[in-house]
Coordinates of C-alpha atoms and ligand atoms in Angstrom, one line a residue:
Chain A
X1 CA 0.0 0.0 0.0
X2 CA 1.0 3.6 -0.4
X3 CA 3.5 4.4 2.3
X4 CA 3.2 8.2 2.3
X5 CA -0.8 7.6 4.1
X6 CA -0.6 7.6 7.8
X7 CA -0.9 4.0 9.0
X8 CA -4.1 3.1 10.7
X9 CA -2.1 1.9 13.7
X10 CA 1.3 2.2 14.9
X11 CA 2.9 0.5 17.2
X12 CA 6.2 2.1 18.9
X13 CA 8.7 -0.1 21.1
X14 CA 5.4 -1.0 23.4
X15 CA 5.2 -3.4 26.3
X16 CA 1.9 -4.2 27.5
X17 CA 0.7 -6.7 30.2
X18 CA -1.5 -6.9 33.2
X19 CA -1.3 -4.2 36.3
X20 CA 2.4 -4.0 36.6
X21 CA 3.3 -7.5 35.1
X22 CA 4.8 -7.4 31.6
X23 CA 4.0 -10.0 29.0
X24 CA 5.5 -8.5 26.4
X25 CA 8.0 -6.0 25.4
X26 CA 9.7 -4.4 22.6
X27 CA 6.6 -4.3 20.4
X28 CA 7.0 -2.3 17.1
X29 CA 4.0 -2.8 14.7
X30 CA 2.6 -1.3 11.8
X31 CA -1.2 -1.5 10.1
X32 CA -1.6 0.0 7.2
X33 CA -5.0 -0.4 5.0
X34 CA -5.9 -3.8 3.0
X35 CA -3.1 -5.2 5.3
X36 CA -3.5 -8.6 6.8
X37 CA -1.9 -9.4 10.0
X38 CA -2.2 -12.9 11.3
X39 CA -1.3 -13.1 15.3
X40 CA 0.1 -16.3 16.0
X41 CA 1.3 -17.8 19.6
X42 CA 1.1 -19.9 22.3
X43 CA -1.9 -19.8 24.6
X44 CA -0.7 -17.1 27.4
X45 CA 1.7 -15.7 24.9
X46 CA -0.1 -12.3 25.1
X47 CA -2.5 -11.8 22.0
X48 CA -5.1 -11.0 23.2
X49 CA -3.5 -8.8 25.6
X50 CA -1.7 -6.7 22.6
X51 CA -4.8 -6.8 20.7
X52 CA -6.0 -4.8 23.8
X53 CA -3.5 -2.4 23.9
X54 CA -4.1 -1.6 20.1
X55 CA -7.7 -1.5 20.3
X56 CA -7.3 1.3 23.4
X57 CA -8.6 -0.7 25.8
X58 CA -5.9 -0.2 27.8
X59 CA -3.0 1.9 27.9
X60 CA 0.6 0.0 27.1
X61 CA 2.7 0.1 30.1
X62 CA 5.1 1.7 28.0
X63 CA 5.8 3.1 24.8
X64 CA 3.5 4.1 22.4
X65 CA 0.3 3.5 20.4
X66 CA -0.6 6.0 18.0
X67 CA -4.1 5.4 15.8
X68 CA -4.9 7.6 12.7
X69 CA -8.0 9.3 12.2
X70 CA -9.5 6.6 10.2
X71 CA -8.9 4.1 12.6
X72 CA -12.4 2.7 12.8
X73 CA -12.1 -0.9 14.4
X74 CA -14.3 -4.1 14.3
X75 CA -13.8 -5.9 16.7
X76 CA -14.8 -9.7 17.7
X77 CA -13.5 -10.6 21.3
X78 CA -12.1 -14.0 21.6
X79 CA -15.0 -14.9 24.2
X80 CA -17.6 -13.0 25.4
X81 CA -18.0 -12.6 29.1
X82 CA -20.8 -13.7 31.7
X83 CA -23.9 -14.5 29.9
X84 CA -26.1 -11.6 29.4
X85 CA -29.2 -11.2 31.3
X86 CA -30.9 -8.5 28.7
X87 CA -32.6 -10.4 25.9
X88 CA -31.8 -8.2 23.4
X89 CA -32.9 -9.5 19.9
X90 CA -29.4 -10.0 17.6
X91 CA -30.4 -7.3 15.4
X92 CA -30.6 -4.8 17.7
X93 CA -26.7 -6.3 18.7
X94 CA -25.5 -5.6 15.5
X95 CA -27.4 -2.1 15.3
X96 CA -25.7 -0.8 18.9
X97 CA -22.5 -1.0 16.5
X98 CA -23.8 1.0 13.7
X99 CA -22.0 4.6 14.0
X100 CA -24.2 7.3 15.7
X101 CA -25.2 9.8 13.2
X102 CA -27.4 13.3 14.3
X103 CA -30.6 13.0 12.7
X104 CA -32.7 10.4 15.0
X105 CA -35.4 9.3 13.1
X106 CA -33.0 8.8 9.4
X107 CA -30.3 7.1 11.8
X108 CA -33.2 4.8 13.2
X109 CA -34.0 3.4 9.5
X110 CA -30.2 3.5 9.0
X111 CA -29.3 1.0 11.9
X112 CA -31.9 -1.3 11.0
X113 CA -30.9 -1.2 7.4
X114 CA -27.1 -1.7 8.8
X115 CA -27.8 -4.5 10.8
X116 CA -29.6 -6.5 8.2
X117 CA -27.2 -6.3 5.6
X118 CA -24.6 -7.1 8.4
X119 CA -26.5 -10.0 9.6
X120 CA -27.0 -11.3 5.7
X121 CA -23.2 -11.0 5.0
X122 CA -22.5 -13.7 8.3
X123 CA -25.8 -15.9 7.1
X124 CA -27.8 -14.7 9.9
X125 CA -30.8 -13.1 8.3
X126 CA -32.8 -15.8 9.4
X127 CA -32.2 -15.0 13.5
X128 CA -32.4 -11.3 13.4
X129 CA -35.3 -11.5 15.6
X130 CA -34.4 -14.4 17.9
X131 CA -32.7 -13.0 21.2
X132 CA -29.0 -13.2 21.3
X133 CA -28.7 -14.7 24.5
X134 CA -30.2 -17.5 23.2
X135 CA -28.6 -18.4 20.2
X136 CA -26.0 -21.1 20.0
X137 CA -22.1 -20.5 20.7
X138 CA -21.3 -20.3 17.4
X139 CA -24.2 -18.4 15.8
X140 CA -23.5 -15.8 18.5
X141 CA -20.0 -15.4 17.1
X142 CA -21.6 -15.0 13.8
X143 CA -23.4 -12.3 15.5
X144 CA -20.2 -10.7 16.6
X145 CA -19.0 -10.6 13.5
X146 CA -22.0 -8.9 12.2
X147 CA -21.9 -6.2 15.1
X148 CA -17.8 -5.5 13.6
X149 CA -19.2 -5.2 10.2
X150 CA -21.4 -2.7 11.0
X151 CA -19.4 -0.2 12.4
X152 CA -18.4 0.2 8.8
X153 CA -14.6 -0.5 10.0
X154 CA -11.8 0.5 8.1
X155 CA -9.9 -2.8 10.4
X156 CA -10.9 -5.7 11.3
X157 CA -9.4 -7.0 15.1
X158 CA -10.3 -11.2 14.9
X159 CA -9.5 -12.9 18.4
X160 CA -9.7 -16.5 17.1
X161 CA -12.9 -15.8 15.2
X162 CA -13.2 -19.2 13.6
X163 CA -13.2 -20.8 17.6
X164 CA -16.6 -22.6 18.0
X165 CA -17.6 -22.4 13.9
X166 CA -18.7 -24.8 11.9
X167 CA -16.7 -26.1 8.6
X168 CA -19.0 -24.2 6.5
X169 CA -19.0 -20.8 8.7
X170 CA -15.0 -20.9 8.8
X171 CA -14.5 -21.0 5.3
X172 CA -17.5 -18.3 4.7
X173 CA -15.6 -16.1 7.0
X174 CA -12.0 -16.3 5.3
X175 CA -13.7 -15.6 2.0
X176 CA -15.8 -12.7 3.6
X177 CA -13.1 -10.9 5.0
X178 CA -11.3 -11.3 1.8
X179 CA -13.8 -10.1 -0.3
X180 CA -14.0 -7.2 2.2
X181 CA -9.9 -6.4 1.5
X182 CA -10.3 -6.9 -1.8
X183 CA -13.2 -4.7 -2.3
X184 CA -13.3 -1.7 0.7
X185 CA -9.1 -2.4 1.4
X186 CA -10.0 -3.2 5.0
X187 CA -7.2 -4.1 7.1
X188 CA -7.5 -7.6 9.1
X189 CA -5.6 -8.4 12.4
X190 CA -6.1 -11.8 12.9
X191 CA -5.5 -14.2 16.2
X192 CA -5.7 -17.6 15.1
X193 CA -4.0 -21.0 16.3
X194 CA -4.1 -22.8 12.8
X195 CA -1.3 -22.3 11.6
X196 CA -2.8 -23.2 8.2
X197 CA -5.0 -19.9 8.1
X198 CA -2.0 -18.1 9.2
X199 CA 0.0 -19.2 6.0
X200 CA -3.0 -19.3 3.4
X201 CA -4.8 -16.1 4.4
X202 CA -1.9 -13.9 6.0
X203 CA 0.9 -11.7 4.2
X204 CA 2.4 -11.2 7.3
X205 CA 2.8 -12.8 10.2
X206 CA 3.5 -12.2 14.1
X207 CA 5.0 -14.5 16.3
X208 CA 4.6 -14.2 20.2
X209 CA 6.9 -16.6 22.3
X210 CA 8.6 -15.7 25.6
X211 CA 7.6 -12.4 25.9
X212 CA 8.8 -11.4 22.5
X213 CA 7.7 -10.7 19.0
X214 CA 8.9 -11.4 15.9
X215 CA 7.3 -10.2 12.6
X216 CA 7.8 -11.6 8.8
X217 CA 6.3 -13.3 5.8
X218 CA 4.6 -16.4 6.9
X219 CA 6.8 -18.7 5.0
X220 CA 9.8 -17.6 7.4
X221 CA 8.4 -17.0 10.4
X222 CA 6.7 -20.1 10.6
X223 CA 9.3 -22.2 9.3
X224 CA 8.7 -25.8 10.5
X225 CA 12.0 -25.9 12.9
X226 CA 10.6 -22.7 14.5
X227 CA 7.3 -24.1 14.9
X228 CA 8.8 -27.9 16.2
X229 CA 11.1 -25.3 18.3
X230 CA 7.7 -23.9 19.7
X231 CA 5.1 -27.1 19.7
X232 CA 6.9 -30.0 20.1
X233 CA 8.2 -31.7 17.2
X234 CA 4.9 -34.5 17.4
X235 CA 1.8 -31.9 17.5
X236 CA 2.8 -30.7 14.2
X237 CA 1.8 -32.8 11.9
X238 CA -1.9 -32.7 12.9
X239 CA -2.1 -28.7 12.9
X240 CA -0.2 -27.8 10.1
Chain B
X1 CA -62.4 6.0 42.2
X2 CA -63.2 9.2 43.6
X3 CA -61.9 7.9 46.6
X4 CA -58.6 7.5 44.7
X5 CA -58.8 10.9 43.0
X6 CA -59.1 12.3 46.3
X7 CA -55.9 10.9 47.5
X8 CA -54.2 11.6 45.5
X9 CA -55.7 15.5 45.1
X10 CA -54.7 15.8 48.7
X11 CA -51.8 14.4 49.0
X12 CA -50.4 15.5 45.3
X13 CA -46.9 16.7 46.7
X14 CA -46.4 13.4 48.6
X15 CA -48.1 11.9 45.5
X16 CA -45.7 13.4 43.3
X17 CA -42.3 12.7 45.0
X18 CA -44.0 8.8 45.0
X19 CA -43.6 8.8 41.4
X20 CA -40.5 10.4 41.0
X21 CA -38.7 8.5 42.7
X22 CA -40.3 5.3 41.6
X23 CA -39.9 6.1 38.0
X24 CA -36.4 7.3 38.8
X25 CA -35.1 4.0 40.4
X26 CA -36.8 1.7 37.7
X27 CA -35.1 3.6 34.6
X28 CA -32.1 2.8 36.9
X29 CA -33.1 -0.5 37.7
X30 CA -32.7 -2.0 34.1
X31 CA -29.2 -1.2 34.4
X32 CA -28.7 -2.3 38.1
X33 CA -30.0 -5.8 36.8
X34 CA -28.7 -6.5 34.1
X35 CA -25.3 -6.0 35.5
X36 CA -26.2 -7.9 37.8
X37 CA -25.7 -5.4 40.1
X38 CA -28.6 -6.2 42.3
X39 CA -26.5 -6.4 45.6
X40 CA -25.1 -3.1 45.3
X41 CA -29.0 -2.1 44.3
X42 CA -29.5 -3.3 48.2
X43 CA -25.7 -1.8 49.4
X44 CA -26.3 2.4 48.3
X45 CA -30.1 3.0 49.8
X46 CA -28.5 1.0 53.3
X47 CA -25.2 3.1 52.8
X48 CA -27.6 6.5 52.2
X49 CA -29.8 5.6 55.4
X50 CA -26.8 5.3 57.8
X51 CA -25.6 8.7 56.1
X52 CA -28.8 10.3 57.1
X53 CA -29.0 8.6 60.2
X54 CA -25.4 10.4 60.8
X55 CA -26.9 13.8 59.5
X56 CA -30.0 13.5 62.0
X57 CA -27.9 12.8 64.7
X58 CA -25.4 15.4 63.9
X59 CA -28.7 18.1 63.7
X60 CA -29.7 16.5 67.1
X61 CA -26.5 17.9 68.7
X62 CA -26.4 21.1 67.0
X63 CA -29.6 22.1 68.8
X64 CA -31.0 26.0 68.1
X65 CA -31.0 26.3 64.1
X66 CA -31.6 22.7 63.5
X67 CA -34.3 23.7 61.7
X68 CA -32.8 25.6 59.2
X69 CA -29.7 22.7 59.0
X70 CA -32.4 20.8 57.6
X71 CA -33.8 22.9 55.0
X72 CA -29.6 23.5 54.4
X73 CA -29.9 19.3 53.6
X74 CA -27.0 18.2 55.9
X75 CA -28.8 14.4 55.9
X76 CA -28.4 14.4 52.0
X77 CA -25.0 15.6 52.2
X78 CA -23.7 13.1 54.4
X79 CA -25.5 10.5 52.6
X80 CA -23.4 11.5 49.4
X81 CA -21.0 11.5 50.6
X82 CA -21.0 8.1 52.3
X83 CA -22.8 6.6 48.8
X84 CA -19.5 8.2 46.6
X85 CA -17.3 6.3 49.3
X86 CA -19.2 3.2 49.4
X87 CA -19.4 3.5 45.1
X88 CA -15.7 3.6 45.1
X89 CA -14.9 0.4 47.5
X90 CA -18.0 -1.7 45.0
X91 CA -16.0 -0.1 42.0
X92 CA -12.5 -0.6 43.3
X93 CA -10.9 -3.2 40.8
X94 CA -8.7 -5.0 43.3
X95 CA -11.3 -6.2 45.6
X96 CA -13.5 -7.2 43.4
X97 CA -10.9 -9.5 41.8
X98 CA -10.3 -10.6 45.5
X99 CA -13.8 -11.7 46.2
X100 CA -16.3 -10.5 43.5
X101 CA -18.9 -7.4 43.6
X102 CA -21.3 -8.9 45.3
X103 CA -19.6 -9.8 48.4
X104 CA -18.4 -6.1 48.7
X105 CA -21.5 -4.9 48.2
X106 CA -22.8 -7.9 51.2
X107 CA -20.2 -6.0 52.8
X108 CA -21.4 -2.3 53.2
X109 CA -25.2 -3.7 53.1
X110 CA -24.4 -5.4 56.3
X111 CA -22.1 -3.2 58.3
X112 CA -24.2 0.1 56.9
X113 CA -26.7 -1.5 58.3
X114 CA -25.9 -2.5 61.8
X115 CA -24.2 0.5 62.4
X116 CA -27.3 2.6 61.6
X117 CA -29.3 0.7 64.1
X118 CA -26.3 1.4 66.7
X119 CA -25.9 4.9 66.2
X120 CA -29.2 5.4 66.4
X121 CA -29.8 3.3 69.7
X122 CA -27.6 6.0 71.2
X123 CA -28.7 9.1 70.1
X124 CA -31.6 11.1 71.2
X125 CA -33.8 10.2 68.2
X126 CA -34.4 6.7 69.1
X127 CA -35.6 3.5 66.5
X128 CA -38.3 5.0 65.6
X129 CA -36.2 7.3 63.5
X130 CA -35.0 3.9 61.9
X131 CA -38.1 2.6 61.5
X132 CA -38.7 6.4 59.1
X133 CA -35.2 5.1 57.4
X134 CA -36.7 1.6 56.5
X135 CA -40.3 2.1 56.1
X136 CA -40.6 5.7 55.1
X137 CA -42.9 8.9 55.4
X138 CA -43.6 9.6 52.0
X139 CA -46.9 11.0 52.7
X140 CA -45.0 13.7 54.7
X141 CA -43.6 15.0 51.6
X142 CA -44.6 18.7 51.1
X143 CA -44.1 21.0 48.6
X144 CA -40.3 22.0 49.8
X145 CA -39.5 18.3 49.4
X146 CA -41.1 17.5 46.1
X147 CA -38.9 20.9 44.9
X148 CA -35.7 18.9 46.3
X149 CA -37.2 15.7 44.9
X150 CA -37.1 16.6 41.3
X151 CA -34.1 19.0 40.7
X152 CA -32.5 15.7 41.7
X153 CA -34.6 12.9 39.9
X154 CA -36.0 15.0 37.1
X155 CA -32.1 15.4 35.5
X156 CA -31.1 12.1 36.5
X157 CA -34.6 10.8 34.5
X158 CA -33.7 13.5 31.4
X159 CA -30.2 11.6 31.5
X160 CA -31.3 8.1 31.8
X161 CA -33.8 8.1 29.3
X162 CA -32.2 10.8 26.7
X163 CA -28.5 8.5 27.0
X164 CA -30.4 5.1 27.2
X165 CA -28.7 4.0 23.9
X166 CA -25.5 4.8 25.3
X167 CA -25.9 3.6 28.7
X168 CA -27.2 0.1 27.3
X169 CA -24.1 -0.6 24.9
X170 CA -22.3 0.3 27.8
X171 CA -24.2 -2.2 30.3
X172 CA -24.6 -4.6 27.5
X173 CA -20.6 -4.8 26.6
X174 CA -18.6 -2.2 28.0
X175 CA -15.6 -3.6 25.9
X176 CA -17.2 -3.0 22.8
X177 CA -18.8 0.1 23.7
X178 CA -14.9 1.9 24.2
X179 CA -14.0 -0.1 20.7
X180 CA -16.6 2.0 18.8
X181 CA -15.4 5.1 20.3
X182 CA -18.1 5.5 23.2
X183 CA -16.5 7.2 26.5
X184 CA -17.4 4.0 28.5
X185 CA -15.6 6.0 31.9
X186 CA -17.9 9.2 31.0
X187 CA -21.4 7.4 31.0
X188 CA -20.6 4.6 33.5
X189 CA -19.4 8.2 35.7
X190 CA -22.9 9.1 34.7
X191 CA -24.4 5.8 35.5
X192 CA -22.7 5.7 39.1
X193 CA -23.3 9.7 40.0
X194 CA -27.1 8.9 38.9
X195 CA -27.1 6.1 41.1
X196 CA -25.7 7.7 44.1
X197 CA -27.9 11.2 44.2
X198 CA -31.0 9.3 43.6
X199 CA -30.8 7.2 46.5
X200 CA -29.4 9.7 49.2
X201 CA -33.1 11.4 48.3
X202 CA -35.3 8.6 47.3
X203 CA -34.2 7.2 50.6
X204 CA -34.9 10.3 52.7
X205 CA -38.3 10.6 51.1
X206 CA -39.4 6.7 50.7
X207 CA -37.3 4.6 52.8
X208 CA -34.9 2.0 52.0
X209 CA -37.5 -0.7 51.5
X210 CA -39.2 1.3 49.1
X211 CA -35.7 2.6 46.8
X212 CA -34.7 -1.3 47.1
X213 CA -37.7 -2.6 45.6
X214 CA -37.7 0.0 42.9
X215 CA -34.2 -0.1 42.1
X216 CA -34.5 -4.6 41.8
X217 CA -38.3 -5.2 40.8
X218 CA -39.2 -3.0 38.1
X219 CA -35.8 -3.5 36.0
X220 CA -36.3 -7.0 36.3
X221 CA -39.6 -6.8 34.8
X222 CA -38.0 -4.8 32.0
X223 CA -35.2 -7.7 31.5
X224 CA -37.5 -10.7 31.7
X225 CA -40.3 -9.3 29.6
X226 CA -38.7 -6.7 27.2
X227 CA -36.9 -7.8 23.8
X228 CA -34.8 -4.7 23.6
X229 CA -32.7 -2.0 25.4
X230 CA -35.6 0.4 24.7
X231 CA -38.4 -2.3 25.4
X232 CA -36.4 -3.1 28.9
X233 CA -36.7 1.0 30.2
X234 CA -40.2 1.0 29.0
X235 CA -41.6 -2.0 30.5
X236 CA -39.3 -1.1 33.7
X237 CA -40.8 2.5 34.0
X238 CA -44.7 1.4 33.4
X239 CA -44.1 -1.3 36.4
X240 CA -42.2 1.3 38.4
X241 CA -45.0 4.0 38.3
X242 CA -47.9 1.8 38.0
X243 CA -46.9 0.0 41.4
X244 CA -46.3 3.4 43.3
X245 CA -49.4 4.3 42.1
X246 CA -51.4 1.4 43.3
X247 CA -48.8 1.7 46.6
X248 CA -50.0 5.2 46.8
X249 CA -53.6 4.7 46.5
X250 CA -54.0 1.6 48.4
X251 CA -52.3 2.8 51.4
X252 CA -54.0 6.0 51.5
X253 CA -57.4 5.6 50.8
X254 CA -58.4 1.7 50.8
X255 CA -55.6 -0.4 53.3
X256 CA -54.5 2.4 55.6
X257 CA -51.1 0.7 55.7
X258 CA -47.3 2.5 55.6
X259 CA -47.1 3.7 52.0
X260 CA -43.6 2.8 51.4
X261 CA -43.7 -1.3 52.4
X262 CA -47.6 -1.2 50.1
X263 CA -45.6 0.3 47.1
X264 CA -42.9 -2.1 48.0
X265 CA -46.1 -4.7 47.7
X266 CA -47.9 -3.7 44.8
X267 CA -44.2 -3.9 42.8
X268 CA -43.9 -7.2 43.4
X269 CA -47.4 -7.9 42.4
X270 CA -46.6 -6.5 39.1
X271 CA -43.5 -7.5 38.8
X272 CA -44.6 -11.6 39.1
X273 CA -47.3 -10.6 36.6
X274 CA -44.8 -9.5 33.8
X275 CA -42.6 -12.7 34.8
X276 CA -46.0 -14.6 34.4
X277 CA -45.8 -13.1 31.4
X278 CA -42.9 -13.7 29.9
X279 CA -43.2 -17.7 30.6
X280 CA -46.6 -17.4 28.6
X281 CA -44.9 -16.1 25.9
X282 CA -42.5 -18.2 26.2
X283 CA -44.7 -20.9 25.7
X284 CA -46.4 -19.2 22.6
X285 CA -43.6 -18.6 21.2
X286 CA -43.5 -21.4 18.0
X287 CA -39.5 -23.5 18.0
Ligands
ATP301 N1 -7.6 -10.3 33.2 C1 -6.3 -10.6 33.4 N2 -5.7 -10.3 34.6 C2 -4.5 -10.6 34.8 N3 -3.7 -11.2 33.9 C3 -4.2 -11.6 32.8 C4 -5.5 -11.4 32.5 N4 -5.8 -11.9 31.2 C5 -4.6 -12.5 30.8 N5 -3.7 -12.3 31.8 C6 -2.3 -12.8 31.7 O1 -1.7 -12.3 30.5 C7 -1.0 -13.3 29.8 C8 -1.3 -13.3 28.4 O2 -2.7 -13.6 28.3 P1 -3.5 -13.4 26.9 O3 -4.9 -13.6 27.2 O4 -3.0 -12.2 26.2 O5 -2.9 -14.7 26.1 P2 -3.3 -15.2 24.7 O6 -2.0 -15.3 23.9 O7 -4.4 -14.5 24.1 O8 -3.7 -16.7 25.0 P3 -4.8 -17.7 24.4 O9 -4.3 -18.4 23.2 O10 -5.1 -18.6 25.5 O11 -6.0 -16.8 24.1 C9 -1.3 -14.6 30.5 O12 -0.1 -15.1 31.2 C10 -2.3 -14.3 31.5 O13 -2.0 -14.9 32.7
MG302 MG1 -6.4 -14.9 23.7

């Protein structure tokens, strides 16, 4: 992409972690648009806690994260948390992410219209009146992913998105988000622990291991001594 | 009927502050619940009582312009300011990792408590001061009161129901909320300062069994029986009035009984109606 626009995030010799415990330092990152990032590592390695820190949901506890203008993030959390108690149909889900605009009653028309074609592009059309609570585990994630669509992002922030999908819904959501880079130049950030997605769908990849990163083209960052180095020699052949 | 109209004709101040504060607690009430914040819902109007117990007893030492001390709302300040102290040990991250909300909020409800009834024992006012904290004197409420009443509950209503979106994507998934560029600390600031100035009144004016079962019953009518955020405060503020109006009524005219524990009553009624309700519906409900 153009390197004279103003990535959509930037990431500047960061640690972040958890109250004063660091889980990972030295962090220099860059997202620029139609990029796709895959986030690869351990469990505990600190993914989710980056994706935090570059998402602003909370500060690094040092260095810096700087987001552009047009930083406009979808995000799917890697699980929800306790089960909600408001029975909130799944449309109105998706519609709480549609931007707020300042005339009421066109924005009203607008959410709905939003949601639905949100809720179409993840095959849930048919459940836009059931309450979300309610829904299965993975048709809430499709849910999820509807809400990030609709906040018309210019990045996408995955946290293992394709955790608790069918066959069908996986591949449906690789080839939607894609389309999406192919047609809007969306950027993707995606956690996943298949390290098959990570080299098919990725043109870059990050590694987390021992409190460090390191960044590359797939092909050499997950090079199969690194990933025997990291696994165990045995659980690779079944992932990748 | 007439009877009723009467009532409420001559008690329309006491009337007044009755739905006020009813209306006020269930728009909060959808929030409390769904947060499942129904212990601290219990925790603030016990917290406000021992403030105003503290305020009381302070005016019964001051003796000669206790009076005006009153009118000057020293049992509302204290209350405050015991509510923002008590809202900051509920919020206080570390010891709710330690042992959870609820238990904090177990916490104040039962030392607030116990020392309310202690102080009191000792002071010149007596219980039957706490039996005013826990029961109640709404019909007392005169047109001074009513003017307190609503510059407090009338803003905090205006807020709750003109930032209900807000305040739902906030309740509903705070995490989200910040990602889409709501200020989550702003509104849940908002949320909490609402909280805390509308029970140090609602107590003063209704009791603590009155602001409990308005801040619990009505918002969980709203979360068992409505299918949206905005469904949720409606069905949450027609329980909330409707039940301090039959409260109202009932005690005055019909039942003769303490208004605050018939409201109390009549909210629960409604409240197992609308959770009747939603299990018909349920039931209807085809798949
Ligand atoms: N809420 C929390 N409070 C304190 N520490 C946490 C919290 N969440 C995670 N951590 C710590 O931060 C470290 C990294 O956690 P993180 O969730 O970022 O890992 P991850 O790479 O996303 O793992 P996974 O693959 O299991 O999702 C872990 O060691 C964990 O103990
Ligand atoms: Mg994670």
């Amino acid at each position: 992409m153009d390197s004279s626009v103003t990535p959509l995030v930037r990431v500047s010799s960061a640690s972040v972690g958890w109250g004063h415990k660091t889980i990972l330092s030295g962090v220099d990152l860059v997202l620029r648009d139609g990029d796709y990032l895959a986030l690869v590592g351990p469990n505990g390695s600190g993914k989710s806690t980056l994706l935090r820190a570059i998402l602003g949901l909370a500060a690094p506890l040092s260095g810096r994260v700087e987001r552009s203008p047009r930083w406009r993030a979808g995000y799917v959390p890697q699980r929800e948390g306790a089960a909600q108690l408001l029975g909130v149909r799944a449309a109105e889900v998706v519609a709480m992410a549609v931007p707020a605009s300042w005339m009421p009653m066109s924005a009203r028309a607008r959410r709905r219209e939003a949601a639905q074609t949100a809720l179409s592009a993840v095959g849930m059309t048919a459940f836009a009146h059931h309450v979300y609570r309610d829904l299965s585990g993975g048709q809430r994630q499709r849910v999820m992913l509807a809400r990030a669509l609709a906040s018309e992002p210019t990045v996408l922030i995955l946290d293992e998105p394709t955790n608790g999908l069918d066959v069908g819904a996986q591949r449906d959501l690789l080839d939607l988000v894609r389309r999406l880079r192919a047609e809007r130049g969306l950027a993707c950030l995606l956690v996943t622990h298949s390290i098959r997605i990570a080299r098919t769908e990725a043109e870059t990849v990050a590694l987390l291991h021992e409190g460090e990163m390191a960044l590359g083209a797939p092909a050499d960052i997950l090079s199969e001594a690194r990933l025997a180095q990291l696994y165990g020699a045995r659980a690779l052949g079944g992932v990748a | 009927m007439n009877d009723a109209l009467d009532v409420v004709g001559l008690f329309r101040f006491a009337f007044a502050g009755t739905l006020l504060t009813a209306l006020a607690c269930g728009l909060l009430g959808v929030h409390v619940v769904a947060r499942r914040m129904v212990t601290a819902g219990l925790a603030l109007p016990q917290v406000a009582a021992f403030g105003i117990a503290l305020g009381l007893v302070a005016l019964s030492h001051a003796d000669g312009h206790s009076a005006h001390a009153v009118e000057a709302g020293l049992p509302h300040v204290v209350a405050l300011v015991c509510e923002v102290i008590a809202v900051l040990i509920i919020a206080w991250p570390r010891a709710r990792a330690a042992v959870g909300q609820a238990a904090i909020a177990g916490m104040l409800f039962a030392g607030a408590g116990a020392v309310t009834v202690l102080v009191m024992a000792h002071s010149a006012l007596g219980m039957e001061e706490v039996h005013h904290l826990v029961e109640g004197n709404v019909l007392a409420v005169g047109r001074a009161d009513v003017v307190v009443l609503a510059s407090v509950l009338i803003p905090v209503i205006v807020a709750l129901a003109l930032g209900s979106r807000r305040l739902i994507s906030c309740t509903f998934d705070p995490e989200m909320a910040a990602t889409l560029g709501v200020r989550v600390r702003l509104w849940q600031t908002l949320f909490y300062a609402c909280f805390v100035v509308t029970a140090a009144v609602a107590v003063h004016a209704a009791g603590t069994l009155f602001v409990f079962s308005f801040l619990v019953l009505p918002g969980a009518a709203g979360v068992v029986l409505g299918r949206s955020g905005a469904g949720a405060m409606i069905v949450s503020a027609i329980v909330a009035v409707g039940g301090a109006t039959l409260g109202f009524v009932a005690s005055a005219s019909a039942w003769d009984t303490p208004t605050g524990p018939t409201c109390a009553a009549a909210v629960l009624v409604l409240f197992l109606g609308c959770f009747a309700l939603a299990a018909v519906r349920q039931r209807l409900t085809p798949g």
